[in-house]
Short mmCIF file of C-alpha atoms in Angstrom, two decimals:
data_model
loop_
_atom_site.label_atom_id
_atom_site.label_comp_id
_atom_site.label_asym_id
_atom_site.label_seq_id
_atom_site.Cartn_x
_atom_site.Cartn_y
_atom_site.Cartn_z
CA MET U 17 -32.16 118.93 27.54
CA ALA U 18 -29.22 115.99 26.66
CA SER U 19 -30.33 114.19 29.87
CA ARG U 20 -34.07 114.42 29.60
CA LYS U 21 -33.68 113.41 25.68
CA HIS U 22 -31.54 109.68 27.35
CA LEU U 23 -34.43 110.11 29.36
CA TYR U 24 -36.77 108.82 26.99
CA ASN U 25 -35.01 106.99 24.75
CA PRO U 26 -35.92 103.25 25.09
CA GLY U 27 -33.16 102.10 22.63
CA ALA U 28 -30.70 103.90 25.64
CA ILE U 29 -32.32 101.98 27.85
CA LEU U 30 -31.97 98.39 26.53
CA LYS U 31 -29.00 98.99 25.97
CA GLY U 32 -28.49 99.59 29.07
CA LEU U 33 -30.12 96.51 30.22
CA SER U 34 -27.87 94.32 27.34
CA ILE U 35 -25.35 95.19 29.01
CA THR U 36 -26.69 94.16 32.15
CA PHE U 37 -27.78 90.60 31.12
CA GLY U 38 -24.69 89.98 29.69
CA PHE U 39 -22.67 90.66 32.82
CA MET U 40 -24.14 88.26 34.52
CA PHE U 41 -22.81 85.14 32.10
CA ARG U 42 -19.51 86.86 32.67
CA LYS U 43 -16.89 85.16 34.91
CA ARG U 44 -16.89 86.70 38.40
CA PRO U 45 -12.83 87.21 39.21
CA THR U 46 -14.19 86.46 43.02
CA ILE U 47 -12.12 84.08 44.96
CA PRO U 48 -13.64 82.72 48.28
CA TYR U 49 -11.45 83.74 50.66
CA PRO U 50 -11.37 81.91 53.42
CA SER U 51 -12.02 78.44 51.45
CA ARG U 52 -9.36 79.47 48.63
CA LYS U 53 -7.12 82.26 49.25
CA LYS U 54 -5.92 84.69 47.09
CA GLN U 55 -1.43 83.84 46.13
CA HIS U 56 0.21 87.43 47.64
CA SER U 57 3.73 87.68 45.68
CA PRO U 58 6.79 86.42 47.29
CA ARG U 59 7.24 89.76 48.09
CA PHE U 60 4.18 90.81 50.10
CA HIS U 61 5.04 92.72 52.88
CA GLY U 62 3.43 90.60 55.75
CA LEU U 63 4.12 89.43 59.15
CA HIS U 64 7.64 88.81 59.78
CA GLU U 65 10.13 85.71 60.83
CA LEU U 66 12.66 85.95 62.22
CA ARG U 67 15.22 83.06 60.22
CA ARG U 68 17.85 80.64 61.12
CA TYR U 69 21.66 79.31 59.64
CA ALA U 70 21.09 76.05 57.93
CA ASP U 71 22.82 74.69 61.18
CA GLY U 72 19.85 75.90 63.27
CA LYS U 73 21.62 79.06 64.60
CA GLU U 74 19.61 82.26 64.80
CA ARG U 75 20.51 85.01 62.62
CA CYS U 76 20.09 87.94 64.68
CA ILE U 77 22.91 89.21 66.44
CA GLY U 78 21.06 91.82 68.48
CA CYS U 79 22.72 94.53 66.42
CA GLU U 80 19.18 96.73 66.62
CA LEU U 81 19.37 98.80 63.69
CA CYS U 82 15.83 97.67 63.07
CA SER U 83 14.56 99.07 65.49
CA SER U 84 16.43 101.85 65.06
CA VAL U 85 15.05 102.29 61.32
CA CYS U 86 11.95 101.18 62.33
CA PRO U 87 9.74 104.32 61.60
CA ALA U 88 6.65 103.27 63.54
CA ASN U 89 9.07 102.07 66.67
CA ALA U 90 7.72 98.64 66.06
CA ILE U 91 10.18 96.64 67.13
CA THR U 92 12.19 96.19 70.76
CA VAL U 93 15.69 94.62 70.34
CA ILE U 94 17.33 93.58 73.73
CA GLY U 95 20.16 92.18 72.49
CA ALA U 96 23.09 89.93 75.11
CA GLU U 97 26.35 88.48 75.06
CA ASN U 98 26.86 84.92 73.48
CA SER U 99 28.63 82.70 76.50
CA PRO U 100 30.68 79.67 75.07
CA ASP U 101 28.27 76.91 76.53
CA ASP U 102 25.24 78.16 74.96
CA ARG U 103 26.24 79.87 71.38
CA ARG U 104 22.38 81.39 70.02
CA SER U 105 24.15 82.70 67.18
CA PRO U 106 27.16 82.61 65.29
CA GLY U 107 28.67 86.01 66.49
CA GLU U 108 29.23 87.25 69.72
CA ARG U 109 25.72 88.81 70.49
CA TYR U 110 22.44 87.35 70.30
CA ALA U 111 18.82 88.99 70.59
CA ALA U 112 17.91 88.31 73.85
CA ARG U 113 14.40 89.84 73.20
CA TYR U 114 12.82 90.17 69.95
CA GLU U 115 9.39 92.32 70.30
CA ILE U 116 7.73 93.31 66.74
CA ASP U 117 3.94 95.12 67.68
CA GLU U 118 2.37 94.14 64.69
CA LEU U 119 -0.24 97.33 65.22
CA ARG U 120 2.05 99.57 65.24
CA CYS U 121 4.23 98.14 61.76
CA ILE U 122 3.37 99.57 59.00
CA PHE U 123 5.16 96.84 57.13
CA CYS U 124 7.22 99.29 55.17
CA GLY U 125 9.90 96.58 55.59
CA MET U 126 12.65 98.97 56.17
CA CYS U 127 13.42 96.49 58.76
CA GLU U 128 14.36 94.01 56.31
CA GLU U 129 16.62 96.21 54.48
CA ALA U 130 18.58 97.55 57.94
CA CYS U 131 19.12 94.03 58.75
CA PRO U 132 23.01 93.26 57.70
CA THR U 133 22.33 89.48 58.42
CA ASP U 134 18.45 89.14 56.99
CA ALA U 135 17.37 87.71 60.18
CA ILE U 136 14.11 89.75 60.17
CA VAL U 137 12.80 88.94 56.99
CA LEU U 138 8.68 89.59 55.65
CA THR U 139 6.33 87.07 54.12
CA PRO U 140 3.35 87.41 52.52
CA ARG U 141 1.44 86.14 55.20
CA PHE U 142 -1.69 88.47 55.87
CA GLU U 143 -3.76 86.55 58.66
CA MET U 144 -3.12 88.37 61.69
CA ALA U 145 -6.45 89.12 63.03
CA ASP U 146 -7.15 88.22 67.06
CA TYR U 147 -9.23 89.26 69.55
CA ARG U 148 -6.79 91.41 71.78
CA ARG U 149 -4.34 94.01 71.33
CA GLY U 150 -1.61 91.83 73.37
CA SER U 151 -1.62 89.35 71.02
CA PHE U 152 -0.10 91.69 68.39
CA ILE U 153 2.73 92.28 70.12
CA TYR U 154 5.48 89.34 68.88
CA ASP U 155 7.48 87.95 70.53
CA LYS U 156 11.01 85.61 70.12
CA ASP U 157 8.60 82.53 69.93
CA ARG U 158 6.72 83.21 67.83
CA LEU U 159 9.23 85.25 65.48
CA LEU U 160 11.69 83.08 65.37
CA VAL U 161 11.77 80.13 62.92
CA PRO U 162 11.87 76.98 64.18
CA PRO U 163 14.64 74.88 63.77
CA ASP U 164 13.22 72.38 61.62
CA ALA U 165 11.74 74.75 58.99
CA GLY U 166 12.51 74.05 55.45
CA VAL U 167 14.76 76.29 53.40
CA GLY U 168 14.22 79.94 52.05
CA MET U 169 15.38 82.29 49.87
CA PRO U 170 17.97 85.36 51.00
CA PRO U 171 15.16 88.74 50.60
CA ASP U 172 16.77 89.75 48.10
CA ASP U 173 16.74 87.27 45.65
CA ARG U 174 13.20 86.62 46.03
CA PRO U 175 11.86 86.59 42.36
CA GLY U 176 11.82 90.53 41.20
CA GLY U 177 14.43 91.61 43.86
CA ILE U 178 17.78 92.70 42.69
CA PRO U 179 20.35 90.13 43.35
CA GLY U 180 21.78 89.34 46.11
CA ASP U 181 25.61 90.77 47.19
CA LEU U 182 28.50 88.55 47.62
CA GLY U 183 28.98 86.47 51.05
CA ARG U 184 25.18 86.08 52.10
CA VAL U 185 24.99 82.72 53.19
CA ALA U 186 22.41 80.87 50.86
CA GLU U 187 20.75 78.28 53.06
CA ILE U 188 18.43 80.06 55.18
CA LYS U 189 15.78 77.95 57.59
CA SER U 190 12.76 79.79 56.47
CA THR U 191 9.11 78.98 57.15
CA THR U 192 8.29 80.38 53.15
CA ASP U 193 10.50 78.16 51.07
CA VAL U 194 9.91 78.87 47.48
CA ASP U 195 9.56 74.71 46.17
CA SER U 196 6.35 74.39 48.89
CA GLY U 197 4.86 77.71 47.50
CA TYR U 198 5.10 80.97 49.27
CA SER U 199 1.63 80.27 51.56
CA ALA U 200 -0.67 82.58 53.23
CA THR U 201 -1.38 80.43 55.49
CA TRP U 202 0.55 79.17 58.49
CA ARG U 203 2.97 76.95 58.49
CA GLY U 204 1.45 73.43 59.41
CA GLU U 205 -2.27 73.42 57.66
CA ILE U 206 -2.67 72.45 54.37
CA LEU U 207 -1.49 74.42 51.82
CA LYS U 208 -4.22 76.10 49.51
CA THR U 209 -3.05 77.77 47.32
CA GLN U 210 -3.96 79.48 43.98
CA HIS U 211 -2.71 78.39 40.30
CA GLU U 212 -2.65 82.20 39.29
CA GLY U 213 -0.58 82.93 42.70
CA LEU U 214 2.05 80.18 42.30
CA ALA U 215 2.04 81.38 38.23
CA ILE U 216 3.80 84.95 39.63
CA LEU U 217 6.85 82.90 41.44
CA LYS U 218 7.13 80.62 38.12
CA LYS U 219 7.58 83.18 35.73
CA PRO U 220 10.30 84.83 36.05
CA GLU U 221 12.47 81.55 36.36
CA ALA U 222 10.71 81.51 32.76
CA GLU U 223 12.15 84.67 31.91
CA LYS U 224 15.44 83.27 32.72
CA MET I 21 -66.29 71.04 53.37
CA PRO I 22 -67.90 74.13 55.51
CA LEU I 23 -66.31 77.32 54.31
CA TRP I 24 -64.10 78.87 57.01
CA LEU I 25 -62.37 75.15 56.56
CA GLU I 26 -61.69 75.77 52.52
CA VAL I 27 -61.14 79.28 53.63
CA LEU I 28 -58.72 79.01 56.41
CA ILE I 29 -56.87 75.78 54.18
CA LYS I 30 -55.92 77.31 51.64
CA SER I 31 -55.22 81.06 53.70
CA VAL I 32 -52.85 79.08 55.20
CA ILE I 33 -51.29 77.53 52.53
CA LEU I 34 -51.05 81.15 50.76
CA LEU I 35 -49.13 82.20 53.60
CA PHE I 36 -46.59 79.73 53.33
CA VAL I 37 -46.47 79.86 49.82
CA VAL I 38 -46.46 83.80 49.58
CA VAL I 39 -44.13 83.77 52.53
CA THR I 40 -40.92 81.41 50.34
CA SER I 41 -41.76 82.62 47.39
CA PHE I 42 -40.21 86.36 49.20
CA ALA I 43 -37.67 84.98 50.56
CA TYR I 44 -36.44 83.17 47.73
CA ALA I 45 -37.20 86.45 45.38
CA MET I 46 -34.89 88.38 48.07
CA LEU I 47 -32.15 85.57 47.86
CA ALA I 48 -33.10 85.20 43.91
CA GLU I 49 -32.57 89.17 43.90
CA ARG I 50 -29.22 89.52 45.36
CA LYS I 51 -27.66 86.70 43.57
CA ILE I 52 -28.77 88.24 40.28
CA LEU I 53 -27.62 91.73 41.35
CA GLY I 54 -24.56 90.23 41.99
CA TRP I 55 -23.87 88.62 38.81
CA MET I 56 -24.67 91.43 36.79
CA GLN I 57 -21.97 93.38 38.89
CA LEU I 58 -19.95 90.58 38.51
CA ARG I 59 -20.14 88.85 42.45
CA PRO I 60 -21.22 85.72 43.30
CA GLY I 61 -24.06 86.73 46.02
CA PRO I 62 -24.49 85.25 48.81
CA ASN I 63 -23.15 81.99 48.95
CA ARG I 64 -22.39 80.82 52.24
CA VAL I 65 -25.27 79.87 54.04
CA GLY I 66 -26.03 76.64 53.53
CA PRO I 67 -25.47 74.54 49.42
CA TRP I 68 -25.75 77.77 47.26
CA GLY I 69 -26.61 79.96 49.83
CA LEU I 70 -29.87 78.60 49.93
CA LEU I 71 -30.54 79.26 53.87
CA GLN I 72 -29.33 82.82 53.49
CA PRO I 73 -33.20 83.84 54.21
CA ALA I 74 -33.42 82.04 57.22
CA ALA I 75 -29.75 83.34 58.65
CA ASP I 76 -31.49 86.94 57.58
CA ALA I 77 -35.04 86.38 59.60
CA ALA I 78 -33.06 84.71 62.24
CA LYS I 79 -30.59 87.98 62.09
CA LEU I 80 -33.97 90.12 62.34
CA MET I 81 -36.02 88.51 64.77
CA LEU I 82 -32.69 89.11 66.91
CA LYS I 83 -31.95 92.88 66.55
CA GLU I 84 -33.49 95.09 68.66
CA ASP I 85 -36.71 96.87 68.28
CA LEU I 86 -36.04 101.01 68.96
CA THR I 87 -39.06 103.51 69.20
CA PRO I 88 -37.56 106.93 68.73
CA GLU I 89 -38.35 109.52 71.60
CA THR I 90 -40.51 111.77 68.85
CA ALA I 91 -42.03 109.11 66.92
CA ASP I 92 -46.01 108.48 67.51
CA PRO I 93 -45.69 104.98 69.33
CA LEU I 94 -48.95 103.44 68.36
CA LEU I 95 -48.76 104.66 64.57
CA TYR I 96 -45.33 103.89 64.30
CA LYS I 97 -45.47 100.72 65.93
CA LEU I 98 -48.99 99.97 63.58
CA ALA I 99 -47.75 101.42 60.20
CA PRO I 100 -45.14 98.04 59.21
CA PHE I 101 -48.24 95.59 60.07
CA ILE I 102 -50.34 97.67 57.99
CA SER I 103 -48.60 97.80 54.78
CA LEU I 104 -47.76 93.26 55.56
CA LEU I 105 -51.29 93.22 55.95
CA THR I 106 -52.11 94.94 52.80
CA ALA I 107 -49.57 93.17 50.77
CA PHE I 108 -50.78 89.72 51.80
CA SER I 109 -54.53 90.07 51.53
CA VAL I 110 -54.52 90.42 47.84
CA TYR I 111 -53.56 86.81 47.44
CA ALA I 112 -57.24 86.32 48.41
CA ILE I 113 -58.74 86.95 44.78
CA ILE I 114 -55.74 86.44 42.48
CA PRO I 115 -56.60 82.75 40.31
CA PHE I 116 -53.65 80.90 39.95
CA GLY I 117 -54.80 78.71 37.44
CA ALA I 118 -58.43 77.17 35.73
CA SER I 119 -61.40 76.83 38.37
CA ALA I 120 -62.39 73.61 37.57
CA SER I 121 -66.32 71.96 38.72
CA GLY I 122 -66.83 74.74 41.13
CA GLN I 123 -63.63 75.49 42.71
CA THR I 124 -61.22 78.21 42.99
CA TRP I 125 -57.86 78.76 42.88
CA ALA I 126 -58.41 81.58 45.31
CA ILE I 127 -59.78 82.08 47.96
CA GLY I 128 -62.74 84.10 47.01
CA ASN I 129 -63.58 84.81 43.42
CA VAL I 130 -65.26 88.56 43.47
CA ASN I 131 -66.45 89.49 40.40
CA ALA I 132 -65.14 93.00 40.35
CA GLY I 133 -61.52 91.86 41.72
CA ILE I 134 -59.82 94.18 39.50
CA LEU I 135 -61.06 96.81 41.65
CA LEU I 136 -60.61 95.05 44.50
CA ILE I 137 -57.06 95.14 43.25
CA LEU I 138 -56.63 98.16 43.18
CA ALA I 139 -58.66 99.49 46.32
CA ILE I 140 -56.59 96.94 48.42
CA GLY I 141 -52.76 98.57 46.45
CA SER I 142 -53.93 101.66 47.04
CA LEU I 143 -54.37 101.45 50.62
CA GLY I 144 -50.68 99.73 50.63
CA VAL I 145 -49.34 103.65 51.09
CA TYR I 146 -50.73 103.92 54.40
CA GLY I 147 -48.09 101.38 55.59
CA ILE I 148 -45.32 103.88 53.99
CA CYS I 149 -47.16 106.64 54.79
CA LEU I 150 -47.81 106.25 58.03
CA GLY I 151 -44.57 104.72 58.79
CA GLY I 152 -42.40 107.82 57.89
CA TRP I 153 -44.87 110.75 59.65
CA ALA I 154 -44.79 108.64 62.87
CA SER I 155 -40.62 107.98 62.89
CA GLY I 156 -40.66 111.86 64.16
CA SER I 157 -37.40 112.66 61.96
CA LYS I 158 -36.94 114.50 59.09
CA TYR I 159 -35.45 111.52 56.65
CA PRO I 160 -38.85 109.55 57.18
CA LEU I 161 -40.95 112.42 56.70
CA LEU I 162 -39.40 113.11 52.94
CA GLY I 163 -39.60 109.58 52.23
CA SER I 164 -43.06 109.42 52.80
CA VAL I 165 -44.35 112.42 51.86
CA ARG I 166 -42.56 111.49 48.34
CA SER I 167 -44.30 107.92 48.72
CA THR I 168 -47.56 109.63 48.74
CA ALA I 169 -47.31 112.05 45.31
CA GLN I 170 -45.71 109.24 43.31
CA MET I 171 -48.59 106.72 43.75
CA ILE I 172 -50.97 109.36 43.45
CA SER I 173 -49.08 110.59 40.09
CA TYR I 174 -48.47 107.08 39.01
CA GLU I 175 -51.57 105.00 40.48
CA LEU I 176 -53.55 107.33 37.78
CA ALA I 177 -51.89 106.33 34.43
CA MET I 178 -51.57 102.85 36.38
CA SER I 179 -55.31 102.54 36.59
CA LEU I 180 -55.48 103.53 32.63
CA SER I 181 -53.79 101.26 31.50
CA PHE I 182 -55.58 98.80 33.25
CA VAL I 183 -59.37 99.99 31.65
CA GLY I 184 -57.98 98.94 28.22
CA VAL I 185 -57.84 95.73 29.60
CA LEU I 186 -61.33 95.89 30.63
CA ILE I 187 -63.16 97.36 27.46
CA LEU I 188 -61.67 94.56 25.71
CA ALA I 189 -62.50 91.46 28.19
CA GLY I 190 -65.86 93.01 29.01
CA THR I 191 -65.69 91.81 33.27
CA THR I 192 -63.55 93.04 36.04
CA SER I 193 -63.19 89.13 37.27
CA LEU I 194 -59.88 88.47 36.72
CA ASP I 195 -61.09 84.22 35.83
CA GLY I 196 -62.57 86.01 33.07
CA ILE I 197 -60.18 88.16 32.14
CA VAL I 198 -57.58 85.63 31.98
CA ASN I 199 -60.47 83.14 30.29
CA ALA I 200 -61.00 86.13 27.59
CA GLN I 201 -56.82 85.82 27.17
CA ALA I 202 -57.40 82.74 25.19
CA ARG I 203 -56.73 83.24 22.00
CA TRP I 204 -54.16 86.17 22.48
CA TRP I 205 -52.73 87.54 24.85
CA PHE I 206 -53.63 91.19 25.85
CA VAL I 207 -50.31 92.22 25.97
CA LEU I 208 -50.60 92.29 21.90
CA PRO I 209 -53.40 94.45 21.28
CA GLN I 210 -52.41 96.17 25.15
CA PHE I 211 -49.21 96.72 24.08
CA VAL I 212 -48.70 100.15 25.53
CA GLY I 213 -50.92 99.63 28.50
CA CYS I 214 -48.96 96.85 28.79
CA ILE I 215 -45.25 98.76 29.02
CA ILE I 216 -47.71 101.71 31.39
CA TYR I 217 -48.27 99.24 33.63
CA VAL I 218 -45.20 97.32 34.10
CA ILE I 219 -43.78 101.33 34.29
CA THR I 220 -46.43 102.30 37.12
CA ALA I 221 -45.80 99.21 38.33
CA VAL I 222 -42.24 99.66 39.11
CA ALA I 223 -43.29 102.68 40.00
CA GLU I 224 -45.93 101.97 43.02
CA THR I 225 -43.22 99.05 44.20
CA ASN I 226 -41.18 101.44 45.02
CA ARG I 227 -38.24 99.99 43.48
CA ALA I 228 -35.53 101.27 41.45
CA PRO I 229 -35.37 103.51 39.40
CA PHE I 230 -38.48 104.59 40.43
CA ASP I 231 -37.59 104.35 44.44
CA LEU I 232 -37.24 107.76 45.07
CA VAL I 233 -39.29 106.64 48.58
CA GLU I 234 -36.26 104.67 50.16
CA ALA I 235 -33.14 106.43 48.00
CA GLU I 236 -30.24 105.64 50.48
CA THR I 237 -28.15 108.50 48.34
CA GLU I 238 -30.61 111.21 49.91
CA LEU I 239 -32.73 110.25 52.76
CA VAL I 240 -31.01 107.34 54.55
CA ALA I 241 -33.58 104.88 53.55
CA GLY I 242 -36.20 106.69 53.71
CA PHE I 243 -39.69 106.08 55.11
CA HIS I 244 -37.35 102.63 57.25
CA THR I 245 -34.79 105.14 58.27
CA GLU I 246 -35.44 104.57 61.73
CA TYR I 247 -37.28 100.58 62.07
CA SER I 248 -35.07 98.14 63.07
CA GLY I 249 -35.45 94.85 63.48
CA LEU I 250 -38.13 92.72 63.11
CA ARG I 251 -40.60 95.61 62.26
CA PHE I 252 -38.10 96.95 59.42
CA GLY I 253 -38.16 93.07 58.30
CA LEU I 254 -42.72 93.93 58.03
CA PHE I 255 -41.87 96.05 55.87
CA PHE I 256 -39.19 94.14 53.70
CA ILE I 257 -41.55 91.35 53.36
CA ALA I 258 -44.46 93.44 52.39
CA GLU I 259 -42.08 95.17 49.35
CA TYR I 260 -41.36 92.07 47.76
CA VAL I 261 -44.93 90.61 48.36
CA ASN I 262 -45.80 93.87 46.60
CA MET I 263 -43.77 93.00 43.61
CA LEU I 264 -44.83 89.57 44.21
CA THR I 265 -48.42 91.12 43.54
CA VAL I 266 -48.26 92.86 40.60
CA SER I 267 -46.58 90.14 38.83
CA CYS I 268 -49.32 88.15 39.14
CA ILE I 269 -51.88 91.02 37.87
CA ALA I 270 -49.49 91.89 34.97
CA THR I 271 -49.04 88.44 34.29
CA LEU I 272 -53.24 88.18 34.84
CA LEU I 273 -54.10 91.21 32.60
CA PHE I 274 -51.27 91.22 30.14
CA PHE I 275 -49.61 87.48 29.82
CA GLY I 276 -52.19 85.41 29.65
CA GLY I 277 -52.86 84.55 33.51
CA TRP I 278 -52.61 80.58 33.40
CA ASN I 279 -52.82 80.20 29.76
CA ALA I 280 -50.10 78.25 27.66
CA PRO I 281 -48.03 79.78 25.18
CA LEU I 282 -48.13 77.89 21.85
CA HIS I 283 -50.45 75.21 22.94
CA LEU I 284 -47.76 74.00 25.52
CA THR I 285 -50.64 72.17 27.61
CA PHE I 286 -48.60 69.10 29.12
CA ILE I 287 -47.50 71.75 31.83
CA PRO I 288 -50.05 72.36 33.85
CA GLY I 289 -51.58 75.67 34.02
CA VAL I 290 -50.48 76.52 37.82
CA ALA I 291 -47.02 76.24 36.46
CA TRP I 292 -47.53 78.94 33.25
CA PHE I 293 -48.62 81.35 35.77
CA VAL I 294 -45.60 80.86 38.60
CA ILE I 295 -42.31 81.39 35.55
CA LYS I 296 -44.35 84.19 34.08
CA VAL I 297 -44.16 85.78 37.61
CA ALA I 298 -40.76 84.42 37.93
CA CYS I 299 -39.83 86.37 34.69
CA PHE I 300 -41.33 89.91 36.16
CA MET I 301 -39.99 89.48 38.70
CA PHE I 302 -36.58 88.45 37.39
CA PHE I 303 -37.19 92.23 35.06
CA TYR I 304 -37.67 94.27 38.33
CA MET I 305 -34.37 93.37 39.18
CA TRP I 306 -33.07 93.70 35.98
CA LEU I 307 -33.92 96.71 35.93
CA ARG I 308 -32.66 97.01 39.70
CA ALA I 309 -29.42 96.30 38.43
CA THR I 310 -29.60 98.52 35.50
CA LEU I 311 -31.32 102.16 35.55
CA PRO I 312 -30.23 104.76 37.67
CA ARG I 313 -32.85 106.30 40.40
CA LEU I 314 -34.90 109.36 38.67
CA ARG I 315 -34.48 112.78 40.10
CA TYR I 316 -37.92 113.44 41.97
CA ASP I 317 -38.80 117.10 39.38
CA ARG I 318 -38.34 114.08 36.96
CA LEU I 319 -39.74 111.33 38.17
CA MET I 320 -43.52 113.56 38.61
CA ALA I 321 -42.66 115.17 35.06
CA PHE I 322 -42.82 111.85 32.90
CA GLY I 323 -45.71 110.57 35.90
CA TRP I 324 -47.84 113.67 34.25
CA LYS I 325 -46.10 114.63 30.70
CA VAL I 326 -45.53 111.39 29.92
CA LEU I 327 -47.32 108.10 31.12
CA LEU I 328 -50.60 110.23 31.69
CA PRO I 329 -51.69 111.13 28.58
CA LEU I 330 -50.15 107.83 27.18
CA ALA I 331 -52.68 105.85 28.93
CA THR I 332 -55.52 108.40 28.79
CA LEU I 333 -54.60 108.10 24.67
CA ASN I 334 -54.65 104.30 25.08
CA LEU I 335 -57.86 103.67 26.64
CA VAL I 336 -59.38 106.23 23.81
CA VAL I 337 -58.21 103.96 21.03
CA THR I 338 -59.00 101.26 22.83
CA ALA I 339 -62.47 102.40 23.14
CA ILE I 340 -63.13 104.03 19.92
CA VAL I 341 -61.74 100.50 18.18
CA VAL I 342 -63.41 97.86 20.99
CA ALA I 343 -66.44 100.27 19.81
CA TYR I 344 -66.11 100.20 16.21
CA THR I 345 -64.82 96.69 15.76
CA GLY I 346 -66.28 95.22 18.78
#
C-alpha cells in the first residue's frame, strides 16, 4: 500500500506544492511565434527555391533527375532547348516548366542531393499555409529566385555540411543569404530573427 | 432610501463585482497554470491577455446551443441556471466589510448566516446532478452520480468543521463570527478544522484534485459533456463563483474576515477581505497545478475514514475545551 502511504502524506503534498511554486518563476522557453520567429538551422528542410548563377542565368538544366529521385512524386519538370537568342541557362537545355506540389513533398531533400547543378535547394522557410490546395503547387514563378536576389551558399557549404566538391560555382543567387541571416520569413518582410537562431549560424565559423 | 432600492443597487453592484471577479479569476487561473507549466498563458487578446475573458464570453455566446435527442429538455435547459442561481445567491449574505451605523455590506444581515450558506451551498449540487441526469448520456450520468456521492460525503465533514467555529464564536451570524476574531483568527484554535474545511471546500467545488465529477480522463467532461455554448458557460461561471464563495467563507470563518492582521489597519477592511480571498483562490489554482486526481474509491475512503472522524474529533475536543475554559 505504498500509494496510500503517499496519499495521506502531507509532506509529499507540500513538496509537490513547492515544486510547482518554484516553476512559476522559471524562465519560460516559449517564443511568441508570429511576432518573434524561431531561427531554424540553415540546413532545415523547408520550402524549395530554384537558384541562379551570379550572372542571372538559371542553374536548372531541365535534366529531371530531381523529379525521378523524388520519393513522393512531387516534382514535375518539362525541359526545353535553349535557343541562341534567348538563353535561360548556360547549358543546352532549361526547365520550361518546373512545378513542386508542396502538399505531396515530404521535405526529404533528395532533390537537392540529386541536382547536378545545385539548382533546387531547400530553404529554412516553413510558413506555407494557404486556403486552397491549388496554391500549394509552386510553379517556376514562385520557386525561381529573382535576378536581383542576394548571394547564397551552395547547399553543401552550409554550416555543418559536407564541404562542396571542386567545380562548384561559389557565387549563387539565393533568397537566403548568410549575411542577412537565414530567415524563416518571406523575403521583403522585416527580418525578426532570434539571437539564439543566429548563434547556430555563427558557431561553425568560430570553431574554424 | 427604500429597502427595495437599496437591495436592488447592492444586487446590481454585487452581480457586477462577482461576474468580473469570475472573469479575472479564470484568466488568473489560466495564467498561473501556464506559469507553473512553463507556459506564458493567454497573452494574445489585449495587453497581457487582459481582454481574454471578453473574447471567451463572445465565443461562448456565438456557439450553437445543442440539446441531445435523448435529453430531458426542461431539466437539461434548467440545470445550468440552478447551478448559477445558487452560486450567486450566497453572496446576498456575505459581509465584505464591517457594518457601520446600521449600514451593512451584505444585502441581508442574516442572524443564521452560516446555516443559510450551508443550505444554499448544498442546493448547488442539484444543478450538476440534474444536468448530468437530464443529458441522457452515460458520461454525464456517471459524473452526476459521483457528484452526489462526493457532496454527501464531504459536506458532512465540512459542516462539522463549521461547528468548531460556531462553538468558539457563540453565534451563527457571519458578522458576529468575524467580530469574534478581532483578537486572533480562528485558524489558530481551529487549525484542524481549517485544514478540513479547505480540503472539503475543494471537493465541494469539484476542483482538482477532487474533480471526479468532470474527470476528463475518464468521463470526457463529466456532467457537462453534452452542454455547449452559453449553457456550458453558465456551469463554468458557477464553478468559479463557487470557488470564490468557499474562499469567502474560509476568510470569514478562519482568517478573520475584514480584520487586519498585525494591526495594519491603514489598509481598509474590504481590501483585506479581497486579499485573503485572492490568496485562497491562488491556493486552489496552485493545488490544481500540483496534485493529480484521486481515484474514486480513495476519494470516498478519504472522506469517510479520515476527514469525518477527524472533524468529529476536532469538534469534540473543541467542545470540551470551551466547556471547561469558556
